Amino acid sequence: MESRYKRIVFLTGAGISSESGVRTFRDSQGLWEEHKVEEVASPQGFKRDPVLVWKFYSMRRIQANEVHPNKAHIALADALHNLEQSGCRTLLITQNVDTLHERAFGALPSKNFIDIHGTLSRSKCTKCQKVFSDRWCYFDGKSQPVQNHADNLWSHPGLQCLLSMPRRNAQGIPLSPCCSDLLRPDIVWFGEKPHGVEHAIEQLTTCDLFVSIGTSGNVYPAAGFATVARKAGAHTASINLEPTENSSAFHERIQGVASEKVPEFLKKIWQ
Ligand code: APR
């Protein structure tokens, strides 16, 4: 079997993980209804109250540990594998930090994978920016350290893995092994540069299919990727529960839940 397309870029957002039990951001009950974005997701917020920020991301690490990839993550991981085998070039860009794509791959993150907003499974030194694989929860609901499984699935190739809990300051904030300065989550906060944008744009301008899954189309640059791909001549498709903010950028708009619509859509890629 061959794919109808030769170069495919997928973009995913919180909606692909909602059926796994991960909360989205902007729906009712979404994360941003309960938290002030600038307090927990900005460099200024971290400077002001690093304990609050680490508590927020520690809770999210615990939650990520409790959920599993759903049918949409698994179908996508299988499709990426099969497409690559058949000679089609693929790229998966996710805005999600929940690690569910990596876990659906069943192996270390693929080279054709960009976590544009970072991931819960890494931390970085605030001084030298060195990045570490890190699954520790430094605060749980009771401000107690909680150990996670430091298994291979969460380690990143080429990165030092924090196998034992790093030293912490008097407030409980972890300190980097490199500079003994504060460690922070390797999450792209508001006002910071997303990861891998140049590579993403390069692939978007040469792909013949772009598929957006479970993202409201509110946050740039990801919200502009469909337009970039469409202008370059790609067919653009969106799979989302509700109409998205950027719906005019799509040739094809599929409404429904990702666990049903993603496997259905992926079957149609083959001829
Ligand atoms: N299947 C498909 N789509 C779904 C499902 C589902 N089961 N459940 C929810 N959705 C859709 C919602 O209708 C919504 O349009 O997923 C979308 C999720 O939108 P957001 O909550 O805005 O999440 P996302 O687009 O990923 O947000 C982008 O914003 O705050 C930042 O950094 C954060 O990466 C995040 C970025």
XYZ file of C-alpha atoms and ligand atoms in Angstrom:
307
model
C 0.000 0.000 0.000
C 1.151 3.505 -0.710
C 0.210 6.786 0.799
C -1.623 9.323 -1.366
C 0.744 11.930 0.031
C 4.527 12.137 0.080
C 5.110 14.612 2.902
C 2.692 14.985 5.772
C 2.726 17.310 8.765
C 0.442 16.633 11.729
C -0.241 19.210 14.432
C -1.897 18.204 17.693
C -3.316 20.106 20.650
C -4.983 19.406 23.971
C -8.109 17.927 22.306
C -6.269 14.748 21.267
C -5.538 13.995 24.930
C -8.888 14.970 26.419
C -10.288 11.427 26.058
C -7.268 10.186 28.023
C -8.438 12.415 30.868
C -6.031 15.314 30.357
C -7.762 18.654 30.703
C -7.780 21.064 27.774
C -7.011 24.756 28.284
C -9.904 26.797 26.948
C -12.990 24.612 27.321
C -15.216 25.058 30.381
C -13.378 23.252 33.220
C -10.212 23.985 31.199
C -6.903 24.603 32.987
C -6.896 28.327 32.258
C -10.257 28.776 34.001
C -8.634 27.793 37.287
C -5.194 29.319 36.968
C -3.911 32.716 36.033
C -1.785 32.080 32.963
C 0.711 34.774 33.895
C 1.247 33.252 37.357
C 2.042 29.674 36.288
C 3.064 29.953 32.649
C 5.368 32.937 32.285
C 9.007 33.641 33.152
C 7.826 36.557 35.315
C 5.499 34.235 37.235
C 8.391 31.836 37.907
C 10.582 34.679 39.119
C 7.831 35.909 41.439
C 6.773 32.550 42.892
C 8.784 29.508 41.780
C 7.119 27.351 44.445
C 3.646 28.004 42.995
C 4.920 27.238 39.484
C 6.669 24.010 40.542
C 3.557 22.965 42.481
C 1.454 23.475 39.335
C 3.827 21.461 37.130
C 4.368 18.801 39.798
C 0.609 18.231 39.830
C 0.615 18.029 36.060
C 3.478 15.501 36.151
C 1.470 13.403 38.595
C -1.641 13.656 36.398
C 0.343 12.779 33.246
C 1.612 9.716 35.055
C -1.932 8.565 35.755
C -3.278 8.709 32.187
C -2.603 6.655 29.065
C -2.465 7.267 25.325
C -5.906 6.822 23.704
C -6.950 5.426 20.318
C -6.053 8.662 18.540
C -2.465 8.761 19.894
C -2.003 5.082 19.065
C -3.462 5.330 15.546
C -1.228 8.317 14.875
C 1.894 6.571 16.177
C 1.118 3.506 13.997
C 0.430 5.688 10.968
C 3.684 7.616 11.410
C 5.602 4.353 11.575
C 3.852 2.866 8.522
C 4.089 6.073 6.496
C 7.815 6.354 7.143
C 8.254 2.693 6.159
C 6.443 3.351 2.888
C 8.745 6.249 2.018
C 6.460 9.118 3.044
C 8.161 11.856 5.023
C 6.290 12.806 8.192
C 6.493 15.321 10.985
C 4.386 15.390 14.144
C 4.287 18.725 15.906
C 2.534 18.742 19.248
C 1.618 21.638 21.474
C 0.987 19.146 24.269
C 3.394 18.696 27.146
C 1.664 15.569 28.478
C 4.138 13.003 26.965
C 1.286 10.860 25.561
C 2.610 10.883 21.993
C 6.030 9.682 23.164
C 4.367 6.940 25.161
C 2.199 5.901 22.189
C 5.358 5.558 20.084
C 6.361 2.934 22.645
C 9.933 4.112 22.396
C 11.994 7.217 22.621
C 10.610 10.284 20.813
C 10.899 9.956 17.062
C 13.265 12.217 15.177
C 10.221 13.445 13.298
C 8.649 14.864 16.406
C 8.661 18.392 17.792
C 7.190 19.269 21.189
C 6.837 22.894 20.237
C 5.702 23.940 23.749
C 8.151 21.703 25.609
C 7.311 18.712 27.767
C 6.633 17.747 31.366
C 9.416 15.156 31.162
C 12.273 17.666 30.968
C 13.645 20.469 33.153
C 16.287 23.060 32.411
C 18.818 25.117 34.287
C 17.756 28.757 34.577
C 21.393 29.835 34.392
C 22.990 27.946 31.460
C 19.776 26.542 29.908
C 21.112 22.963 30.003
C 18.197 20.541 29.592
C 17.682 17.346 31.633
C 15.290 14.391 31.451
C 13.332 14.811 34.665
C 10.281 12.972 35.985
C 10.528 14.056 39.606
C 7.603 15.708 41.325
C 9.063 18.191 43.740
C 5.763 19.072 45.351
C 2.584 17.060 45.505
C -0.674 18.295 47.055
C 0.921 18.007 50.505
C 4.221 19.587 49.511
C 5.952 16.223 49.790
C 8.391 15.046 47.146
C 6.991 12.218 45.076
C 9.183 9.898 43.086
C 8.098 8.879 39.630
C 9.364 5.910 37.706
C 12.560 7.017 35.992
C 12.034 4.567 33.131
C 13.468 4.744 29.651
C 10.282 6.032 28.110
C 10.787 9.339 29.792
C 14.455 9.797 29.080
C 15.504 11.753 26.047
C 18.383 10.727 23.809
C 21.501 12.766 24.445
C 20.174 14.295 27.663
C 21.367 13.619 31.172
C 18.615 11.919 33.161
C 18.040 13.061 36.761
C 17.916 9.551 38.138
C 18.190 10.615 41.748
C 16.372 13.637 43.088
C 18.472 16.761 42.576
C 19.477 18.906 45.510
C 16.814 21.451 46.465
C 16.981 24.892 48.051
C 15.294 25.840 51.321
C 11.992 26.406 49.502
C 12.152 22.950 47.921
C 13.018 24.211 44.426
C 15.319 21.754 42.625
C 18.824 22.951 41.780
C 20.616 22.088 38.555
C 23.539 19.666 38.747
C 25.480 21.916 36.305
C 25.295 25.389 37.947
C 23.492 24.737 41.262
C 20.987 27.331 40.116
C 17.199 26.915 39.966
C 15.823 24.234 37.681
C 12.590 25.088 35.873
C 10.217 22.941 33.836
C 11.237 22.757 30.146
C 7.884 24.192 29.153
C 7.601 27.065 26.677
C 5.837 29.790 28.605
C 3.973 32.781 27.247
C 6.421 35.245 25.732
C 9.062 32.543 25.071
C 10.204 31.127 21.744
C 8.599 27.795 20.853
C 10.899 24.877 20.018
C 11.739 23.878 16.456
C 9.781 26.545 14.596
C 12.338 26.879 11.780
C 12.266 23.123 11.127
C 8.472 23.136 11.322
C 8.159 25.951 8.765
C 10.587 24.214 6.422
C 8.419 21.073 6.508
C 5.159 23.024 6.269
C 6.252 24.767 3.103
C 7.101 21.460 1.418
C 4.318 19.158 2.680
C 1.380 18.042 0.541
C -0.938 17.276 3.496
C -1.350 19.149 6.759
C -3.613 17.736 9.474
C -4.567 19.612 12.638
C -6.064 17.601 15.507
C -7.718 18.864 18.705
C -6.483 22.415 18.833
C -8.614 25.539 19.123
C -6.381 27.596 16.813
C -5.856 30.358 19.357
C -2.127 30.227 20.031
C 0.510 31.281 17.499
C 2.702 30.253 15.792
C 0.900 26.860 15.698
C -2.428 28.505 14.820
C -0.820 29.873 11.639
C 0.670 26.554 10.423
C -2.414 25.595 8.368
C -2.205 28.855 6.431
C 1.513 28.372 5.782
C 0.911 24.829 4.452
C -2.137 25.841 2.408
C -0.310 28.740 0.777
C 2.474 26.328 -0.160
C -0.084 24.126 -1.947
C -0.865 21.437 0.663
C -4.290 19.966 1.307
C -5.293 21.076 4.823
C -7.603 19.145 7.160
C -8.820 19.803 10.687
C -10.247 17.257 13.129
C -11.809 18.960 16.140
C -14.790 18.702 18.443
C -15.899 22.250 17.670
C -15.235 24.774 14.899
C -11.789 26.292 15.400
C -10.676 29.932 15.390
C -8.675 29.377 12.198
C -11.255 27.234 10.364
C -11.001 29.235 7.114
C -7.464 27.856 6.655
C -8.770 24.306 6.134
C -10.022 22.654 2.930
C -11.551 19.866 5.022
C -13.141 20.289 8.452
C -14.061 17.140 10.336
C -16.074 17.596 13.501
C -16.066 14.921 16.214
C -13.981 13.215 18.859
C -10.359 12.457 18.065
C -10.524 8.791 19.167
C -13.046 8.109 16.354
C -12.207 10.650 13.689
C -8.404 10.309 13.723
C -8.288 6.530 13.004
C -11.016 7.017 10.321
C -9.085 9.820 8.655
C -5.756 7.984 8.754
C -7.232 4.979 6.931
C -8.115 7.255 4.007
C -4.495 8.338 3.528
C -3.678 4.987 1.900
C -4.559 4.053 -1.675
N -11.545 15.371 20.150
C -11.221 16.392 19.333
N -11.154 17.669 19.751
C -11.419 17.919 21.039
C -11.758 16.900 21.963
C -11.827 15.561 21.458
N -12.134 14.537 22.235
N -11.964 17.479 23.184
C -11.762 18.783 23.037
N -11.432 19.077 21.746
C -11.103 20.374 21.144
C -11.834 21.535 21.778
O -13.072 21.734 21.108
C -10.856 22.695 21.532
O -11.137 23.362 20.306
O -9.733 20.616 21.401
C -9.496 22.013 21.433
C -8.550 22.317 22.580
O -8.244 23.689 22.574
P -7.380 24.391 23.717
O -7.917 24.022 25.052
O -7.302 25.834 23.383
O -5.951 23.694 23.573
P -4.805 23.968 22.521
O -5.348 24.423 21.217
O -3.921 22.772 22.526
O -4.047 25.168 23.204
C -2.866 25.640 22.614
O -2.496 27.081 24.455
O -2.330 27.762 26.656
C -1.676 27.217 25.606
O 0.358 26.130 25.830
C -1.035 25.876 25.850
O -0.377 24.262 24.175
C -1.467 25.042 24.668
C -1.906 26.090 23.658
